[in-house]
mmCIF file of N, CA and C and ligand atoms in Angstrom:
data_model
loop_
_atom_site.group_PDB
_atom_site.id
_atom_site.type_symbol
_atom_site.label_atom_id
_atom_site.label_comp_id
_atom_site.label_asym_id
_atom_site.label_seq_id
_atom_site.Cartn_x
_atom_site.Cartn_y
_atom_site.Cartn_z
ATOM 1 N N MET A 18 -77.541 71.225 126.521
ATOM 2 C CA MET A 18 -78.448 70.170 126.043
ATOM 3 C C MET A 18 -79.902 70.658 126.099
ATOM 4 N N SER A 19 -80.653 70.371 125.037
ATOM 5 C CA SER A 19 -82.016 70.898 125.035
ATOM 6 C C SER A 19 -82.933 70.045 125.922
ATOM 7 N N THR A 20 -83.949 70.704 126.454
ATOM 8 C CA THR A 20 -84.868 70.018 127.363
ATOM 9 C C THR A 20 -85.824 69.134 126.560
ATOM 10 N N ILE A 21 -86.490 68.254 127.285
ATOM 11 C CA ILE A 21 -87.483 67.390 126.623
ATOM 12 C C ILE A 21 -88.582 68.241 125.987
ATOM 13 N N PHE A 22 -88.883 69.403 126.588
ATOM 14 C CA PHE A 22 -89.914 70.272 126.006
ATOM 15 C C PHE A 22 -89.422 70.882 124.688
ATOM 16 N N SER A 23 -88.131 71.233 124.618
ATOM 17 C CA SER A 23 -87.603 71.748 123.345
ATOM 18 C C SER A 23 -87.697 70.679 122.268
ATOM 19 N N LYS A 24 -87.483 69.436 122.654
ATOM 20 C CA LYS A 24 -87.587 68.333 121.678
ATOM 21 C C LYS A 24 -89.044 68.161 121.228
ATOM 22 N N ILE A 25 -89.968 68.323 122.161
ATOM 23 C CA ILE A 25 -91.399 68.250 121.811
ATOM 24 C C ILE A 25 -91.742 69.402 120.859
ATOM 25 N N ILE A 26 -91.270 70.612 121.205
ATOM 26 C CA ILE A 26 -91.560 71.803 120.392
ATOM 27 C C ILE A 26 -90.969 71.646 118.981
ATOM 28 N N ALA A 27 -89.797 71.021 118.900
ATOM 29 C CA ALA A 27 -89.152 70.793 117.594
ATOM 30 C C ALA A 27 -89.761 69.593 116.867
ATOM 31 N N LYS A 28 -90.767 68.970 117.490
ATOM 32 C CA LYS A 28 -91.464 67.796 116.924
ATOM 33 C C LYS A 28 -90.530 66.583 116.774
ATOM 34 N N GLU A 29 -89.501 66.550 117.607
ATOM 35 C CA GLU A 29 -88.604 65.375 117.609
ATOM 36 C C GLU A 29 -89.182 64.265 118.489
ATOM 37 N N ILE A 30 -90.034 64.691 119.443
ATOM 38 C CA ILE A 30 -90.712 63.747 120.351
ATOM 39 C C ILE A 30 -92.208 64.036 120.209
ATOM 40 N N PRO A 31 -93.046 63.000 120.158
ATOM 41 C CA PRO A 31 -94.473 63.278 119.976
ATOM 42 C C PRO A 31 -95.134 63.841 121.232
ATOM 43 N N ALA A 32 -96.156 64.638 121.009
ATOM 44 C CA ALA A 32 -96.972 65.136 122.122
ATOM 45 C C ALA A 32 -98.333 65.476 121.544
ATOM 46 N N HIS A 33 -99.293 65.640 122.429
ATOM 47 C CA HIS A 33 -100.648 65.991 121.993
ATOM 48 C C HIS A 33 -100.818 67.498 122.137
ATOM 49 N N PHE A 34 -100.537 68.197 121.034
ATOM 50 C CA PHE A 34 -100.628 69.667 121.052
ATOM 51 C C PHE A 34 -102.081 70.110 121.032
ATOM 52 N N VAL A 35 -102.365 71.161 121.810
ATOM 53 C CA VAL A 35 -103.709 71.744 121.766
ATOM 54 C C VAL A 35 -103.672 73.192 121.308
ATOM 55 N N TYR A 36 -102.484 73.816 121.312
ATOM 56 C CA TYR A 36 -102.368 75.240 120.939
ATOM 57 C C TYR A 36 -100.933 75.523 120.519
ATOM 58 N N GLU A 37 -100.806 76.417 119.533
ATOM 59 C CA GLU A 37 -99.460 76.865 119.142
ATOM 60 C C GLU A 37 -99.554 78.252 118.536
ATOM 61 N N ASP A 38 -98.658 79.146 118.932
ATOM 62 C CA ASP A 38 -98.499 80.423 118.225
ATOM 63 C C ASP A 38 -97.004 80.660 118.047
ATOM 64 N N ASP A 39 -96.605 81.886 117.709
ATOM 65 C CA ASP A 39 -95.179 82.133 117.423
ATOM 66 C C ASP A 39 -94.293 81.917 118.652
ATOM 67 N N LEU A 40 -94.849 82.138 119.825
ATOM 68 C CA LEU A 40 -94.019 82.168 121.038
ATOM 69 C C LEU A 40 -94.241 81.016 122.002
ATOM 70 N N VAL A 41 -95.429 80.419 121.931
ATOM 71 C CA VAL A 41 -95.863 79.498 122.995
ATOM 72 C C VAL A 41 -96.561 78.274 122.409
ATOM 73 N N VAL A 42 -96.394 77.138 123.070
ATOM 74 C CA VAL A 42 -97.214 75.964 122.722
ATOM 75 C C VAL A 42 -97.938 75.481 123.982
ATOM 76 N N ALA A 43 -98.985 74.695 123.763
ATOM 77 C CA ALA A 43 -99.637 73.997 124.881
ATOM 78 C C ALA A 43 -99.879 72.574 124.422
ATOM 79 N N PHE A 44 -99.558 71.624 125.301
ATOM 80 C CA PHE A 44 -99.773 70.201 124.972
ATOM 81 C C PHE A 44 -100.146 69.459 126.249
ATOM 82 N N LEU A 45 -100.736 68.284 126.078
ATOM 83 C CA LEU A 45 -101.161 67.508 127.242
ATOM 84 C C LEU A 45 -99.956 67.061 128.050
ATOM 85 N N ASP A 46 -100.039 67.246 129.371
ATOM 86 C CA ASP A 46 -99.032 66.650 130.258
ATOM 87 C C ASP A 46 -99.210 65.144 130.200
ATOM 88 N N ILE A 47 -98.104 64.444 129.995
ATOM 89 C CA ILE A 47 -98.168 62.988 129.839
ATOM 90 C C ILE A 47 -98.762 62.315 131.087
ATOM 91 N N SER A 48 -98.598 62.953 132.249
ATOM 92 C CA SER A 48 -99.084 62.333 133.503
ATOM 93 C C SER A 48 -100.609 62.409 133.623
ATOM 94 N N GLN A 49 -101.242 63.390 132.958
ATOM 95 C CA GLN A 49 -102.703 63.592 133.073
ATOM 96 C C GLN A 49 -103.154 63.465 134.531
ATOM 97 N N ALA A 50 -102.556 64.299 135.389
ATOM 98 C CA ALA A 50 -102.905 64.296 136.815
ATOM 99 C C ALA A 50 -104.417 64.333 136.981
ATOM 100 N N THR A 51 -105.074 65.077 136.104
ATOM 101 C CA THR A 51 -106.530 65.005 135.972
ATOM 102 C C THR A 51 -106.830 65.091 134.475
ATOM 103 N N LYS A 52 -108.067 64.799 134.115
ATOM 104 C CA LYS A 52 -108.441 64.790 132.691
ATOM 105 C C LYS A 52 -108.268 66.186 132.076
ATOM 106 N N GLY A 53 -107.361 66.276 131.105
ATOM 107 C CA GLY A 53 -107.146 67.547 130.408
ATOM 108 C C GLY A 53 -105.925 68.319 130.883
ATOM 109 N N HIS A 54 -105.237 67.827 131.889
ATOM 110 C CA HIS A 54 -104.021 68.472 132.430
ATOM 111 C C HIS A 54 -103.105 68.886 131.269
ATOM 112 N N THR A 55 -102.871 70.189 131.153
ATOM 113 C CA THR A 55 -102.163 70.758 129.998
ATOM 114 C C THR A 55 -100.978 71.592 130.466
ATOM 115 N N LEU A 56 -99.916 71.564 129.685
ATOM 116 C CA LEU A 56 -98.740 72.394 129.962
ATOM 117 C C LEU A 56 -98.679 73.521 128.948
ATOM 118 N N VAL A 57 -98.398 74.732 129.419
ATOM 119 C CA VAL A 57 -98.217 75.885 128.531
ATOM 120 C C VAL A 57 -96.751 76.277 128.632
ATOM 121 N N VAL A 58 -96.082 76.260 127.472
ATOM 122 C CA VAL A 58 -94.612 76.326 127.470
ATOM 123 C C VAL A 58 -94.126 77.323 126.422
ATOM 124 N N PRO A 59 -93.236 78.259 126.794
ATOM 125 C CA PRO A 59 -92.658 79.131 125.763
ATOM 126 C C PRO A 59 -91.751 78.318 124.850
ATOM 127 N N LYS A 60 -91.758 78.665 123.556
ATOM 128 C CA LYS A 60 -90.906 77.914 122.612
ATOM 129 C C LYS A 60 -89.432 78.105 122.953
ATOM 130 N N ALA A 61 -89.068 79.312 123.322
ATOM 131 C CA ALA A 61 -87.673 79.558 123.698
ATOM 132 C C ALA A 61 -87.425 78.938 125.065
ATOM 133 N N GLU A 62 -86.229 78.423 125.232
ATOM 134 C CA GLU A 62 -85.925 77.677 126.459
ATOM 135 C C GLU A 62 -85.408 78.615 127.556
ATOM 136 N N PHE A 63 -86.207 78.782 128.592
ATOM 137 C CA PHE A 63 -85.759 79.501 129.793
ATOM 138 C C PHE A 63 -85.941 78.548 130.957
ATOM 139 N N ARG A 64 -84.958 78.500 131.813
ATOM 140 C CA ARG A 64 -84.936 77.486 132.872
ATOM 141 C C ARG A 64 -86.124 77.592 133.834
ATOM 142 N N ASP A 65 -86.444 78.830 134.211
ATOM 143 C CA ASP A 65 -87.449 79.007 135.263
ATOM 144 C C ASP A 65 -87.921 80.451 135.308
ATOM 145 N N ILE A 66 -88.730 80.768 136.308
ATOM 146 C CA ILE A 66 -89.327 82.104 136.418
ATOM 147 C C ILE A 66 -88.267 83.197 136.608
ATOM 148 N N PHE A 67 -87.090 82.795 137.069
ATOM 149 C CA PHE A 67 -86.038 83.787 137.298
ATOM 150 C C PHE A 67 -85.340 84.184 136.000
ATOM 151 N N SER A 68 -85.496 83.383 134.957
ATOM 152 C CA SER A 68 -84.811 83.725 133.712
ATOM 153 C C SER A 68 -85.769 84.081 132.572
ATOM 154 N N VAL A 69 -87.049 83.720 132.686
ATOM 155 C CA VAL A 69 -87.982 84.017 131.594
ATOM 156 C C VAL A 69 -88.270 85.528 131.568
ATOM 157 N N PRO A 70 -88.220 86.166 130.370
ATOM 158 C CA PRO A 70 -88.540 87.594 130.308
ATOM 159 C C PRO A 70 -90.002 87.840 130.706
ATOM 160 N N GLU A 71 -90.236 88.965 131.371
ATOM 161 C CA GLU A 71 -91.571 89.281 131.894
ATOM 162 C C GLU A 71 -92.657 89.270 130.813
ATOM 163 N N ASP A 72 -92.344 89.840 129.640
ATOM 164 C CA ASP A 72 -93.359 89.915 128.571
ATOM 165 C C ASP A 72 -93.747 88.526 128.089
ATOM 166 N N LEU A 73 -92.750 87.664 128.005
ATOM 167 C CA LEU A 73 -93.024 86.299 127.548
ATOM 168 C C LEU A 73 -93.836 85.551 128.613
ATOM 169 N N ALA A 74 -93.476 85.746 129.873
ATOM 170 C CA ALA A 74 -94.230 85.110 130.967
ATOM 171 C C ALA A 74 -95.690 85.579 130.935
ATOM 172 N N ALA A 75 -95.883 86.858 130.623
ATOM 173 C CA ALA A 75 -97.252 87.398 130.548
ATOM 174 C C ALA A 75 -98.012 86.721 129.403
ATOM 175 N N HIS A 76 -97.320 86.477 128.300
ATOM 176 C CA HIS A 76 -97.979 85.811 127.169
ATOM 177 C C HIS A 76 -98.307 84.351 127.519
ATOM 178 N N VAL A 77 -97.402 83.697 128.224
ATOM 179 C CA VAL A 77 -97.657 82.314 128.663
ATOM 180 C C VAL A 77 -98.931 82.285 129.523
ATOM 181 N N MET A 78 -99.065 83.269 130.401
ATOM 182 C CA MET A 78 -100.252 83.334 131.271
ATOM 183 C C MET A 78 -101.518 83.587 130.444
ATOM 184 N N LYS A 79 -101.374 84.444 129.421
ATOM 185 C CA LYS A 79 -102.524 84.737 128.552
ATOM 186 C C LYS A 79 -103.003 83.451 127.866
ATOM 187 N N VAL A 80 -102.056 82.653 127.413
ATOM 188 C CA VAL A 80 -102.418 81.386 126.768
ATOM 189 C C VAL A 80 -103.035 80.427 127.802
ATOM 190 N N ALA A 81 -102.517 80.457 129.024
ATOM 191 C CA ALA A 81 -103.089 79.598 130.084
ATOM 192 C C ALA A 81 -104.559 79.974 130.337
ATOM 193 N N VAL A 82 -104.877 81.256 130.214
ATOM 194 C CA VAL A 82 -106.279 81.686 130.377
ATOM 195 C C VAL A 82 -107.125 81.112 129.239
ATOM 196 N N LYS A 83 -106.619 81.217 127.996
ATOM 197 C CA LYS A 83 -107.343 80.656 126.833
ATOM 198 C C LYS A 83 -107.557 79.154 127.031
ATOM 199 N N VAL A 84 -106.498 78.465 127.442
ATOM 200 C CA VAL A 84 -106.579 77.007 127.632
ATOM 201 C C VAL A 84 -107.586 76.682 128.743
ATOM 202 N N SER A 85 -107.601 77.498 129.789
ATOM 203 C CA SER A 85 -108.551 77.275 130.894
ATOM 204 C C SER A 85 -109.987 77.349 130.384
ATOM 205 N N HIS A 86 -110.272 78.362 129.539
ATOM 206 C CA HIS A 86 -111.622 78.478 128.972
ATOM 207 C C HIS A 86 -111.957 77.246 128.128
ATOM 208 N N ALA A 87 -110.952 76.786 127.354
ATOM 209 C CA ALA A 87 -111.187 75.614 126.493
ATOM 210 C C ALA A 87 -111.449 74.367 127.341
ATOM 211 N N LEU A 88 -110.683 74.208 128.424
ATOM 212 C CA LEU A 88 -110.875 73.046 129.300
ATOM 213 C C LEU A 88 -112.259 73.095 129.942
ATOM 214 N N GLN A 89 -112.643 74.304 130.331
ATOM 215 C CA GLN A 89 -113.957 74.477 130.949
ATOM 216 C C GLN A 89 -115.056 74.042 129.978
ATOM 217 N N LYS A 90 -114.883 74.461 128.710
ATOM 218 C CA LYS A 90 -115.876 74.133 127.682
ATOM 219 C C LYS A 90 -115.855 72.630 127.365
ATOM 220 N N ALA A 91 -114.656 72.070 127.278
ATOM 221 C CA ALA A 91 -114.526 70.666 126.854
ATOM 222 C C ALA A 91 -114.955 69.679 127.935
ATOM 223 N N PHE A 92 -114.574 69.951 129.184
ATOM 224 C CA PHE A 92 -114.742 68.928 130.232
ATOM 225 C C PHE A 92 -115.597 69.358 131.423
ATOM 226 N N GLU A 93 -115.950 70.649 131.460
ATOM 227 C CA GLU A 93 -116.745 71.183 132.572
ATOM 228 C C GLU A 93 -116.208 70.798 133.944
ATOM 229 N N PRO A 94 -114.923 71.072 134.216
ATOM 230 C CA PRO A 94 -114.405 70.793 135.563
ATOM 231 C C PRO A 94 -115.061 71.736 136.577
ATOM 232 N N ALA A 95 -114.922 71.368 137.848
ATOM 233 C CA ALA A 95 -115.497 72.206 138.909
ATOM 234 C C ALA A 95 -114.569 73.376 139.247
ATOM 235 N N GLY A 96 -113.302 73.267 138.818
ATOM 236 C CA GLY A 96 -112.316 74.326 139.090
ATOM 237 C C GLY A 96 -111.050 74.056 138.304
ATOM 238 N N ILE A 97 -110.087 74.961 138.411
ATOM 239 C CA ILE A 97 -108.811 74.797 137.696
ATOM 240 C C ILE A 97 -107.685 75.312 138.586
ATOM 241 N N ASN A 98 -106.599 74.579 138.671
ATOM 242 C CA ASN A 98 -105.373 75.084 139.305
ATOM 243 C C ASN A 98 -104.390 75.459 138.211
ATOM 244 N N ILE A 99 -103.728 76.609 138.394
ATOM 245 C CA ILE A 99 -102.614 76.965 137.524
ATOM 246 C C ILE A 99 -101.393 77.035 138.413
ATOM 247 N N LEU A 100 -100.376 76.277 138.044
ATOM 248 C CA LEU A 100 -99.198 76.307 138.909
ATOM 249 C C LEU A 100 -97.920 76.176 138.108
ATOM 250 N N SER A 101 -96.861 76.671 138.719
ATOM 251 C CA SER A 101 -95.545 76.606 138.091
ATOM 252 C C SER A 101 -94.538 76.241 139.162
ATOM 253 N N ASN A 102 -93.824 75.153 138.944
ATOM 254 C CA ASN A 102 -92.763 74.757 139.869
ATOM 255 C C ASN A 102 -91.457 75.383 139.386
ATOM 256 N N ASN A 103 -90.742 76.009 140.284
ATOM 257 C CA ASN A 103 -89.485 76.671 139.923
ATOM 258 C C ASN A 103 -88.409 76.287 140.914
ATOM 259 N N GLY A 104 -87.488 75.459 140.457
ATOM 260 C CA GLY A 104 -86.437 74.958 141.347
ATOM 261 C C GLY A 104 -86.772 73.552 141.799
ATOM 262 N N GLU A 105 -85.721 72.775 141.976
ATOM 263 C CA GLU A 105 -85.883 71.364 142.339
ATOM 264 C C GLU A 105 -86.700 71.189 143.615
ATOM 265 N N LYS A 106 -86.440 72.044 144.610
ATOM 266 C CA LYS A 106 -87.130 71.912 145.908
ATOM 267 C C LYS A 106 -88.623 72.190 145.778
ATOM 268 N N SER A 107 -89.000 72.959 144.739
ATOM 269 C CA SER A 107 -90.429 73.264 144.557
ATOM 270 C C SER A 107 -91.130 72.148 143.791
ATOM 271 N N GLY A 108 -90.342 71.185 143.299
ATOM 272 C CA GLY A 108 -90.946 70.079 142.552
ATOM 273 C C GLY A 108 -90.695 70.151 141.058
ATOM 274 N N GLN A 109 -89.915 71.152 140.595
ATOM 275 C CA GLN A 109 -89.644 71.242 139.151
ATOM 276 C C GLN A 109 -88.805 70.045 138.707
ATOM 277 N N THR A 110 -89.243 69.412 137.637
ATOM 278 C CA THR A 110 -88.487 68.260 137.115
ATOM 279 C C THR A 110 -88.005 68.511 135.689
ATOM 280 N N VAL A 111 -88.705 69.390 134.969
ATOM 281 C CA VAL A 111 -88.252 69.770 133.620
ATOM 282 C C VAL A 111 -87.835 71.231 133.701
ATOM 283 N N PHE A 112 -86.569 71.476 133.430
ATOM 284 C CA PHE A 112 -86.022 72.821 133.667
ATOM 285 C C PHE A 112 -86.149 73.674 132.412
ATOM 286 N N HIS A 113 -87.408 73.883 132.056
ATOM 287 C CA HIS A 113 -87.831 74.706 130.922
ATOM 288 C C HIS A 113 -89.145 75.307 131.399
ATOM 289 N N PHE A 114 -89.134 76.618 131.673
ATOM 290 C CA PHE A 114 -90.276 77.272 132.321
ATOM 291 C C PHE A 114 -91.611 76.835 131.707
ATOM 292 N N HIS A 115 -92.598 76.583 132.549
ATOM 293 C CA HIS A 115 -93.925 76.195 132.056
ATOM 294 C C HIS A 115 -94.979 76.387 133.128
ATOM 295 N N LEU A 116 -96.225 76.507 132.669
ATOM 296 C CA LEU A 116 -97.366 76.527 133.581
ATOM 297 C C LEU A 116 -98.148 75.235 133.404
ATOM 298 N N HIS A 117 -98.552 74.667 134.526
ATOM 299 C CA HIS A 117 -99.490 73.543 134.503
ATOM 300 C C HIS A 117 -100.901 74.137 134.576
ATOM 301 N N VAL A 118 -101.785 73.677 133.725
ATOM 302 C CA VAL A 118 -103.207 74.024 133.849
ATOM 303 C C VAL A 118 -103.917 72.715 134.176
ATOM 304 N N ILE A 119 -104.457 72.657 135.390
ATOM 305 C CA ILE A 119 -104.955 71.379 135.921
ATOM 306 C C ILE A 119 -106.444 71.504 136.253
ATOM 307 N N PRO A 120 -107.290 70.926 135.406
ATOM 308 C CA PRO A 120 -108.714 70.953 135.728
ATOM 309 C C PRO A 120 -108.980 70.136 136.990
ATOM 310 N N ARG A 121 -109.887 70.608 137.805
ATOM 311 C CA ARG A 121 -110.210 69.903 139.055
ATOM 312 C C ARG A 121 -111.662 69.456 139.038
ATOM 313 N N TYR A 122 -111.849 68.212 139.381
ATOM 314 C CA TYR A 122 -113.181 67.630 139.386
ATOM 315 C C TYR A 122 -113.644 67.336 140.808
ATOM 316 N N GLU A 123 -112.654 66.989 141.657
ATOM 317 C CA GLU A 123 -112.940 66.663 143.058
ATOM 318 C C GLU A 123 -111.862 67.304 143.909
ATOM 319 N N LYS A 124 -112.182 67.594 145.181
ATOM 320 C CA LYS A 124 -111.167 68.154 146.090
ATOM 321 C C LYS A 124 -109.989 67.212 146.256
ATOM 322 N N GLU A 125 -110.269 65.929 146.133
ATOM 323 C CA GLU A 125 -109.248 64.918 146.425
ATOM 324 C C GLU A 125 -108.410 64.530 145.208
ATOM 325 N N ASP A 126 -108.741 65.045 143.997
ATOM 326 C CA ASP A 126 -108.038 64.497 142.833
ATOM 327 C C ASP A 126 -106.594 64.983 142.707
ATOM 328 N N VAL A 127 -106.241 66.051 143.414
ATOM 329 C CA VAL A 127 -104.835 66.489 143.507
ATOM 330 C C VAL A 127 -104.592 66.864 144.956
ATOM 331 N N LYS A 128 -103.436 66.496 145.485
ATOM 332 C CA LYS A 128 -103.145 66.842 146.887
ATOM 333 C C LYS A 128 -102.118 67.969 146.943
ATOM 334 N N PHE A 129 -102.560 69.161 147.324
ATOM 335 C CA PHE A 129 -101.625 70.243 147.637
ATOM 336 C C PHE A 129 -101.739 70.440 149.138
ATOM 337 N N SER A 130 -100.652 70.345 149.871
ATOM 338 C CA SER A 130 -100.820 70.592 151.295
ATOM 339 C C SER A 130 -100.052 71.845 151.701
ATOM 340 N N LEU A 131 -100.723 72.984 151.627
ATOM 341 C CA LEU A 131 -100.114 74.241 152.057
ATOM 342 C C LEU A 131 -100.366 74.390 153.548
ATOM 343 N N LYS A 132 -99.285 74.405 154.307
ATOM 344 C CA LYS A 132 -99.411 74.493 155.761
ATOM 345 C C LYS A 132 -99.804 75.923 156.143
ATOM 346 N N ASN A 133 -100.679 76.069 157.109
ATOM 347 C CA ASN A 133 -101.025 77.407 157.612
ATOM 348 C C ASN A 133 -100.202 77.683 158.868
ATOM 349 N N ASN A 134 -99.242 78.613 158.753
ATOM 350 C CA ASN A 134 -98.333 78.930 159.868
ATOM 351 C C ASN A 134 -98.771 80.146 160.669
ATOM 352 N N MET A 135 -99.967 80.619 160.409
ATOM 353 C CA MET A 135 -100.463 81.861 160.998
ATOM 354 C C MET A 135 -100.331 81.900 162.516
ATOM 355 N N SER A 136 -100.651 80.767 163.151
ATOM 356 C CA SER A 136 -100.658 80.771 164.621
ATOM 357 C C SER A 136 -99.249 80.897 165.214
ATOM 358 N N ASN A 137 -98.214 80.669 164.390
ATOM 359 C CA ASN A 137 -96.834 80.796 164.894
ATOM 360 C C ASN A 137 -96.227 82.162 164.605
ATOM 361 N N LEU A 138 -97.003 83.065 164.016
ATOM 362 C CA LEU A 138 -96.428 84.343 163.579
ATOM 363 C C LEU A 138 -97.015 85.520 164.344
ATOM 364 N N SER A 139 -96.150 86.493 164.641
ATOM 365 C CA SER A 139 -96.616 87.727 165.279
ATOM 366 C C SER A 139 -96.889 88.771 164.196
ATOM 367 N N LEU A 140 -97.533 89.841 164.591
ATOM 368 C CA LEU A 140 -97.775 90.962 163.668
ATOM 369 C C LEU A 140 -96.447 91.484 163.124
ATOM 370 N N ASP A 141 -95.439 91.530 163.993
ATOM 371 C CA ASP A 141 -94.112 92.010 163.563
ATOM 372 C C ASP A 141 -93.494 91.103 162.507
ATOM 373 N N ASP A 142 -93.731 89.804 162.625
ATOM 374 C CA ASP A 142 -93.206 88.882 161.602
ATOM 375 C C ASP A 142 -93.770 89.237 160.227
ATOM 376 N N TYR A 143 -95.097 89.489 160.183
ATOM 377 C CA TYR A 143 -95.721 89.850 158.893
ATOM 378 C C TYR A 143 -95.150 91.173 158.388
ATOM 379 N N LYS A 144 -95.026 92.143 159.315
ATOM 380 C CA LYS A 144 -94.526 93.472 158.919
ATOM 381 C C LYS A 144 -93.115 93.364 158.350
ATOM 382 N N GLU A 145 -92.280 92.572 159.010
ATOM 383 C CA GLU A 145 -90.887 92.434 158.583
ATOM 384 C C GLU A 145 -90.804 91.712 157.227
ATOM 385 N N ARG A 146 -91.614 90.698 157.049
ATOM 386 C CA ARG A 146 -91.596 89.978 155.763
ATOM 387 C C ARG A 146 -92.048 90.890 154.629
ATOM 388 N N ALA A 147 -93.122 91.629 154.868
ATOM 389 C CA ALA A 147 -93.619 92.564 153.835
ATOM 390 C C ALA A 147 -92.569 93.637 153.556
ATOM 391 N N ARG A 148 -91.904 94.121 154.595
ATOM 392 C CA ARG A 148 -90.887 95.162 154.423
ATOM 393 C C ARG A 148 -89.737 94.653 153.538
ATOM 394 N N LEU A 149 -89.302 93.433 153.806
ATOM 395 C CA LEU A 149 -88.184 92.867 153.031
ATOM 396 C C LEU A 149 -88.556 92.680 151.553
ATOM 397 N N ILE A 150 -89.790 92.225 151.320
ATOM 398 C CA ILE A 150 -90.216 92.009 149.922
ATOM 399 C C ILE A 150 -90.355 93.356 149.209
ATOM 400 N N LYS A 151 -90.958 94.344 149.897
ATOM 401 C CA LYS A 151 -91.127 95.676 149.273
ATOM 402 C C LYS A 151 -89.766 96.275 148.945
ATOM 403 N N ALA A 152 -88.819 96.108 149.876
ATOM 404 C CA ALA A 152 -87.475 96.664 149.652
ATOM 405 C C ALA A 152 -86.818 95.969 148.434
ATOM 406 N N ALA A 153 -87.043 94.664 148.319
ATOM 407 C CA ALA A 153 -86.441 93.934 147.196
ATOM 408 C C ALA A 153 -87.104 94.306 145.871
ATOM 409 N N LEU A 154 -88.384 94.706 145.927
ATOM 410 C CA LEU A 154 -89.082 95.091 144.703
ATOM 411 C C LEU A 154 -88.680 96.476 144.205
ATOM 412 N N SER A 155 -88.175 97.321 145.103
ATOM 413 C CA SER A 155 -87.912 98.717 144.689
ATOM 414 C C SER A 155 -86.496 98.875 144.125
HETATM 415 P P1 AMP B 202 -92.553 69.973 136.581
HETATM 416 O O1 AMP B 202 -92.369 68.766 137.454
HETATM 417 O O2 AMP B 202 -93.364 71.065 137.191
HETATM 418 O O3 AMP B 202 -91.215 70.453 136.035
HETATM 419 O O4 AMP B 202 -93.425 69.478 135.360
HETATM 420 C C1 AMP B 202 -92.930 68.699 134.333
HETATM 421 C C2 AMP B 202 -94.086 67.955 133.740
HETATM 422 O O5 AMP B 202 -93.703 67.503 132.460
HETATM 423 C C3 AMP B 202 -94.537 66.727 134.538
HETATM 424 O O6 AMP B 202 -95.864 66.917 134.997
HETATM 425 C C4 AMP B 202 -94.426 65.592 133.530
HETATM 426 O O7 AMP B 202 -95.495 64.659 133.608
HETATM 427 C C5 AMP B 202 -94.423 66.320 132.197
HETATM 428 N N1 AMP B 202 -93.745 65.617 131.124
HETATM 429 C C6 AMP B 202 -92.515 65.044 131.154
HETATM 430 N N2 AMP B 202 -92.239 64.478 129.974
HETATM 431 C C7 AMP B 202 -93.313 64.710 129.159
HETATM 432 C C8 AMP B 202 -93.633 64.370 127.799
HETATM 433 N N3 AMP B 202 -92.793 63.675 127.042
HETATM 434 N N4 AMP B 202 -94.813 64.788 127.318
HETATM 435 C C9 AMP B 202 -95.680 65.490 128.077
HETATM 436 N N5 AMP B 202 -95.430 65.831 129.365
HETATM 437 C C10 AMP B 202 -94.270 65.449 129.891
#
């Protein structure tokens, strides 16, 4: 079954498009978490970061940079968050890979609470985590 984003891309469901090329579209997130909140979505349907091809993901990011410049010009936010939820536990609700581009006007307009666990970790914990990631990358 196609995702709601595929239906938007096929113009079966309306959306406010701001950008389109052969591979990627960008349209307003219906939630408008902040003014101008935009989604950048590959036209081809890939569930998440684990299935999207690297080159396409790079192009999605390139478009997110263009959109960020446009948002900056249009609304003059004080900052921008770019984020991607991958997997239900991370908060993903539409299982079609995408980047959120979220202009920020105030520290309080979006709540991200990243816990700082530094005080519970030893030097060895960091070394072991880095070792495992490096091994998985090679
Ligand atoms: P995520 O939760 O990271 O998977 O993001 C999915 C996003 O899609 C949410 O922020 C929704 O507000 C947005 N969304 C869902 N349906 C629509 C729609 N019809 N048009 C625009 N955005 C949508």
